[in-house]
């Protein structure tokens, strides 16, 4: 399941990167179009300014002198295309205007007739010859052979920075994906290793426990032998920790870990207390079960619920320095929920530990300081089981005065 999540995250990241690249390309294209429009606007202004200035200096230009000496006046018939293109003053004014608008590119000049080129639509980089030639419909047009190189030069910084940023993002993405997949492989290998190790430990521990029991049965005089009792107690403890680890692993990687059936919660808790009877007697503990009213049946996984309640009662017995007094209360609360409260008189939980008690491998200060055995998986397991049953769990405690775990489960 986690592998699928990682693949989904990587695929989503790839799509996001492709979207970012597409947006960047679109933005670059928009910038190029904007620069092209600005360039066109400056050229048109420079060109029209040059035509206007030349028209205001008739005695300095060939076209102006021709118009002054022509009987027909300054009209299109009197001024030829070659005369306009060879007008030195017009060229000087055009060079000055282009330089004023910061356009220092080689250009070609041409005279076009709109009636013969795209109808009446004015072309880019062109200006009407009127007022230089009165009532002339022809237009003076410029072309720039190196315009594209010039525009790309204007975009160099923008393109370079965009490519650099995208390269860094891609590098970070590929590095993160590589290390994420590498960590996932290591994680899977560790899980497989611990699962195999747990099973390998569980088998000989079970055999040791059975051998100790058989020895006690064959030789009744050894029944109360301290060595056999230590062997039985410690093997039970190790088997219990291994089972807890395997249960957590099954919850972590199984998509449907619960086998739901209708069950009697009161009967289930009574069975848990009965199973813990040897430990309760050893601790000289008092465990009281109080059922307030009739309880409706609920749907859940009997195995996991039994393990969850066992963990809580086992913790209440373990983390207590006096004679344990444990009270288990069941009642129906509002919204058709069954509430299970387990209260003890143990060490309690430090206030600083309350926010993290349900995290994996977390152990409180008291448990660590008193050197109680365990891996810090019990409460994390309980929280997962309650959540999978769509329930809620809360803890109320005062350090050195005990703890109360309250769980509520929906009956439907």
XYZ file of C-alpha atoms in Angstrom:
412
model
C 0.000 0.000 0.000
C 2.822 2.389 0.844
C 4.524 1.525 -2.442
C 1.385 2.589 -4.298
C 1.304 5.825 -2.334
C 4.921 6.573 -3.232
C 4.188 5.885 -6.905
C 1.174 8.184 -6.748
C 3.253 10.922 -5.101
C 6.007 10.597 -7.731
C 3.458 10.567 -10.575
C 1.706 13.631 -9.142
C 5.073 15.377 -8.777
C 5.912 14.569 -12.415
C 2.593 16.008 -13.548
C 3.211 19.103 -11.425
C 6.661 19.525 -12.973
C 5.263 19.113 -16.483
C 2.606 21.689 -15.643
C 5.295 24.040 -14.313
C 7.346 23.601 -17.495
C 4.255 24.216 -19.646
C 3.428 27.381 -17.691
C 7.038 28.545 -17.984
C 7.059 27.958 -21.746
C 3.739 29.757 -22.091
C 5.057 32.656 -20.041
C 8.224 32.826 -22.166
C 6.146 32.837 -25.331
C 3.947 35.585 -23.889
C 7.074 37.613 -23.048
C 8.378 37.148 -26.587
C 5.069 38.315 -28.075
C 5.068 41.324 -25.734
C 8.636 42.234 -26.731
C 7.667 41.845 -30.390
C 4.726 44.208 -29.934
C 6.891 46.757 -28.116
C 9.502 46.526 -30.849
C 6.863 47.021 -33.527
C 5.440 50.028 -31.689
C 8.862 51.675 -31.379
C 9.667 51.023 -35.040
C 6.329 52.490 -36.182
C 6.881 55.580 -34.025
C 10.450 56.010 -35.274
C 9.401 55.529 -38.898
C 6.478 57.978 -38.746
C 8.654 60.475 -36.870
C 11.287 60.270 -39.636
C 8.649 60.805 -42.362
C 7.191 63.795 -40.443
C 10.616 65.370 -39.865
C 11.577 64.941 -43.551
C 8.286 66.535 -44.628
C 9.067 69.546 -42.406
C 12.482 69.973 -44.120
C 11.548 70.114 -47.855
C 14.700 71.923 -48.938
C 16.997 69.271 -47.452
C 15.452 66.182 -49.037
C 15.354 64.983 -52.612
C 11.639 64.327 -52.360
C 11.003 67.846 -51.022
C 13.051 69.490 -53.767
C 11.272 67.430 -56.418
C 7.858 68.415 -55.056
C 8.918 72.106 -55.012
C 10.018 72.062 -58.645
C 7.132 69.930 -59.946
C 4.256 71.655 -61.757
C 1.914 68.970 -60.424
C 2.954 69.663 -56.841
C 3.960 67.083 -54.235
C 1.828 64.142 -55.318
C 2.340 60.433 -55.863
C 2.753 60.788 -59.608
C 5.614 63.216 -59.198
C 7.568 61.139 -56.706
C 8.807 57.703 -57.743
C 9.645 54.792 -55.505
C 13.354 54.949 -56.342
C 13.427 58.660 -55.468
C 12.031 57.928 -52.013
C 14.443 55.065 -51.378
C 17.457 57.173 -52.452
C 16.545 60.229 -50.363
C 19.612 60.767 -48.162
C 17.855 63.143 -45.762
C 15.073 60.635 -45.199
C 17.687 58.011 -44.395
C 19.458 60.349 -41.938
C 16.196 61.191 -40.177
C 15.299 57.501 -40.089
C 18.657 56.565 -38.528
C 18.287 59.303 -35.878
C 14.716 58.236 -35.020
C 15.630 54.565 -34.723
C 18.609 55.449 -32.509
C 16.356 57.631 -30.340
C 14.052 54.656 -29.758
C 17.081 52.428 -29.019
C 16.809 50.367 -32.201
C 20.341 49.769 -33.482
C 19.733 47.024 -36.018
C 20.503 46.792 -39.723
C 17.374 47.361 -41.772
C 16.015 47.427 -45.312
C 13.644 50.094 -46.661
C 10.873 49.409 -49.130
C 7.850 51.232 -50.503
C 4.658 49.210 -50.635
C 1.190 49.834 -51.950
C -1.546 48.619 -49.537
C -3.973 48.196 -52.432
C -1.691 45.481 -53.802
C -0.667 44.011 -50.440
C -3.412 42.724 -48.138
C -5.947 45.334 -49.109
C -6.205 48.362 -46.840
C -4.696 46.643 -43.809
C -1.513 48.390 -42.629
C 1.489 46.137 -42.297
C 3.801 46.119 -39.315
C 6.900 48.333 -39.427
C 5.315 50.673 -41.977
C 4.111 54.271 -42.087
C 2.113 56.310 -44.624
C 4.163 58.628 -46.889
C 1.616 61.378 -46.339
C 2.523 64.226 -45.386
C 5.884 63.756 -47.127
C 3.967 63.007 -50.366
C 0.458 64.479 -50.203
C -2.445 62.078 -50.620
C -0.067 59.185 -51.301
C -1.539 55.819 -50.349
C 1.830 54.116 -50.481
C 3.629 53.238 -47.258
C 7.238 53.248 -46.240
C 8.154 49.839 -44.811
C 11.158 48.615 -42.843
C 12.397 45.048 -42.420
C 14.988 43.818 -39.936
C 16.895 40.648 -40.940
C 18.336 40.190 -37.430
C 15.144 40.962 -35.516
C 14.698 37.428 -34.131
C 18.267 37.328 -32.830
C 17.698 40.725 -31.220
C 14.493 39.588 -29.485
C 16.139 36.394 -28.274
C 18.999 38.502 -26.933
C 16.484 40.534 -24.949
C 15.113 37.272 -23.488
C 18.523 35.775 -22.673
C 18.448 36.618 -18.982
C 14.847 35.461 -18.635
C 15.476 32.214 -20.523
C 18.705 31.532 -18.652
C 17.165 32.090 -15.219
C 14.131 29.964 -16.112
C 16.296 27.106 -17.380
C 18.495 27.327 -14.279
C 15.543 27.287 -11.877
C 13.850 24.411 -13.716
C 17.127 22.477 -13.789
C 17.566 22.874 -10.039
C 13.947 21.816 -9.420
C 14.336 18.774 -11.678
C 17.629 17.858 -10.017
C 16.083 18.102 -6.555
C 13.033 16.136 -7.710
C 15.056 13.287 -9.205
C 17.382 13.188 -6.191
C 14.424 13.153 -3.792
C 12.676 10.433 -5.821
C 15.829 8.343 -5.902
C 16.417 8.555 -2.165
C 12.710 8.065 -1.443
C 12.638 4.834 -3.443
C 15.946 3.789 -1.885
C 14.586 4.387 1.618
C 11.412 2.501 0.680
C 13.467 -0.515 -0.416
C 15.480 -0.392 2.806
C 12.272 -0.030 4.806
C 10.728 -3.063 3.100
C 13.898 -5.049 3.685
C 13.910 -4.086 7.376
C 10.251 -5.052 7.742
C 10.889 -8.420 6.103
C 13.922 -8.924 8.307
C 12.030 -8.114 11.523
C 9.069 -10.266 10.498
C 11.320 -13.247 9.811
C 13.295 -12.580 12.968
C 10.087 -12.346 15.025
C 8.839 -15.664 13.670
C 12.250 -17.255 14.196
C 12.259 -16.095 17.834
C 8.646 -17.066 18.444
C 9.101 -20.722 17.499
C 11.965 -21.553 19.923
C 10.337 -19.457 22.681
C 7.137 -21.439 22.298
C 9.159 -24.649 22.442
C 10.957 -23.443 25.596
C 7.620 -22.633 27.231
C 6.176 -26.034 26.289
C 9.284 -27.822 27.517
C 9.097 -26.006 30.870
C 5.418 -26.917 31.239
C 6.071 -30.552 30.335
C 8.953 -30.695 32.818
C 6.722 -29.291 35.566
C 4.033 -31.896 34.766
C 6.434 -34.840 34.679
C 8.145 -33.774 37.877
C 5.540 -32.178 40.179
C 8.229 -31.434 42.744
C 9.641 -28.859 40.285
C 6.327 -27.068 39.854
C 7.293 -24.330 42.294
C 10.922 -24.258 41.222
C 12.084 -20.656 40.848
C 14.130 -21.369 37.726
C 11.154 -22.911 35.899
C 8.970 -19.981 36.963
C 11.508 -17.503 35.591
C 11.702 -19.471 32.332
C 7.906 -19.514 31.979
C 7.465 -15.866 32.930
C 10.184 -14.474 30.649
C 9.181 -16.665 27.700
C 5.593 -15.455 28.068
C 6.824 -11.875 28.147
C 8.916 -12.304 24.991
C 6.138 -14.133 23.140
C 3.711 -11.364 24.098
C 6.066 -8.650 22.767
C 6.638 -10.556 19.522
C 2.904 -10.997 18.998
C 2.365 -7.297 19.617
C 5.000 -6.441 17.011
C 3.432 -8.783 14.471
C -0.005 -7.323 15.178
C 1.279 -3.796 14.539
C 2.889 -4.941 11.293
C -0.345 -6.563 10.112
C -2.269 -3.353 10.850
C 0.333 -1.265 9.047
C 0.386 -3.207 5.777
C -2.977 -4.942 5.568
C -5.614 -2.908 3.711
C -8.487 -4.719 5.447
C -7.059 -5.823 8.809
C -10.363 -6.271 10.633
C -12.616 -9.297 10.504
C -15.882 -7.771 11.709
C -18.553 -9.831 13.443
C -21.297 -9.149 15.922
C -19.903 -9.498 19.454
C -20.762 -9.052 23.114
C -18.324 -6.489 24.511
C -19.006 -7.428 28.164
C -18.290 -11.100 27.514
C -15.152 -10.169 25.583
C -13.726 -8.117 28.469
C -14.584 -10.843 30.993
C -12.583 -13.288 28.848
C -9.640 -10.869 28.815
C -9.725 -10.563 32.616
C -9.913 -14.347 32.926
C -6.910 -14.780 30.633
C -4.935 -12.381 32.840
C -5.926 -14.165 36.068
C -2.424 -15.645 36.698
C -0.822 -12.213 36.392
C -3.570 -10.618 38.504
C -2.963 -13.170 41.271
C 0.779 -12.693 41.045
C 0.389 -8.936 41.486
C -2.308 -9.437 44.161
C -4.365 -6.999 42.127
C -8.048 -6.171 42.317
C -9.859 -5.943 38.978
C -13.497 -4.902 39.065
C -15.893 -4.921 36.114
C -18.956 -2.708 36.295
C -21.651 -2.829 33.619
C -24.159 0.018 33.772
C -27.346 -1.195 32.119
C -27.867 -3.565 29.213
C -25.329 -3.306 26.412
C -26.399 -3.711 22.784
C -24.255 -5.916 20.547
C -21.629 -4.188 18.425
C -19.791 -5.115 15.255
C -16.041 -5.460 15.457
C -12.967 -7.652 15.357
C -12.949 -9.758 18.532
C -9.276 -10.702 18.242
C -7.934 -7.152 17.931
C -10.339 -5.726 20.513
C -9.333 -8.463 22.958
C -5.661 -7.620 22.383
C -6.327 -3.896 22.830
C -8.122 -4.366 26.171
C -5.464 -6.841 27.270
C -2.756 -4.243 26.543
C -4.475 -1.615 28.675
C -5.119 -3.923 31.637
C -1.626 -5.401 31.330
C -0.161 -1.875 31.438
C -2.275 -1.080 34.495
C -0.833 -4.142 36.233
C 2.734 -3.472 35.097
C 3.075 0.254 35.772
C 2.039 0.182 39.399
C 4.302 0.263 42.455
C 1.537 -0.568 44.962
C -1.236 -3.138 45.015
C -2.996 -2.591 41.670
C -6.637 -1.571 41.783
C -8.212 -1.607 38.321
C -11.779 -0.614 37.556
C -13.368 -1.402 34.197
C -16.713 0.302 33.485
C -19.049 -0.259 30.527
C -22.078 1.834 29.669
C -24.134 3.098 26.760
C -23.672 6.825 26.146
C -25.427 9.198 23.788
C -25.538 8.589 20.042
C -25.703 4.816 20.622
C -22.052 4.414 21.580
C -20.618 1.961 24.090
C -18.055 3.527 26.385
C -15.308 1.456 27.973
C -13.340 3.110 30.777
C -10.289 1.450 32.337
C -9.032 3.238 35.456
C -6.001 2.291 37.557
C -3.972 3.568 40.501
C -0.580 3.268 38.844
C 2.242 5.677 38.109
C 0.223 7.842 35.759
C 1.615 9.712 32.756
C 3.655 12.899 32.743
C 1.856 15.863 31.227
C 4.716 16.350 28.765
C 4.183 12.784 27.466
C 0.417 13.025 26.864
C 0.738 14.405 23.335
C 2.888 11.476 22.159
C 1.683 8.437 24.109
C -0.103 6.967 21.070
C 2.946 7.158 18.774
C 4.885 4.055 17.750
C 7.882 3.133 19.938
C 7.128 5.949 22.363
C 7.667 5.293 26.070
C 6.994 7.769 28.850
C 9.512 9.113 31.313
C 8.227 6.931 34.149
C 8.424 3.738 32.086
C 11.960 4.544 31.006
C 13.151 5.683 34.432
C 11.709 2.637 36.220
C 13.142 0.340 33.517
C 9.860 -1.405 32.759
C 10.091 -3.829 29.850
C 8.420 -3.069 26.540
C 8.904 -1.486 23.128
C 6.359 1.331 23.285
C 3.930 -0.329 20.872
C 1.010 -1.107 23.183
C -0.815 2.240 23.232
C -0.084 2.844 19.538
C -1.724 -0.496 18.791
C -4.738 0.362 20.976
C -5.165 3.711 19.204
C -5.068 2.058 15.764
C -7.660 -0.550 16.782
C -10.004 2.112 18.180
C -9.624 4.220 15.028
C -10.278 1.230 12.757
C -13.533 0.651 14.663
C -14.494 4.319 14.038
C -14.231 4.925 17.764
C -12.500 7.517 19.936
C -10.046 7.245 22.798
C -9.166 9.771 25.494
C -6.836 9.689 28.461
C -7.235 11.381 31.819
C -4.409 11.072 34.292
C -2.576 12.609 37.180
C 1.034 11.648 37.736
C 1.499 9.219 40.646
C -2.300 8.951 41.002
C -3.305 6.683 38.139
C -4.684 6.835 34.630
C -8.079 6.431 33.015
C -8.446 5.416 29.372
C -11.928 6.056 27.956
C -12.933 4.469 24.651
C -16.228 4.777 22.809
C -17.375 2.482 20.004
C -20.382 2.881 17.728
C -22.865 0.023 17.968
C -23.750 0.279 14.279
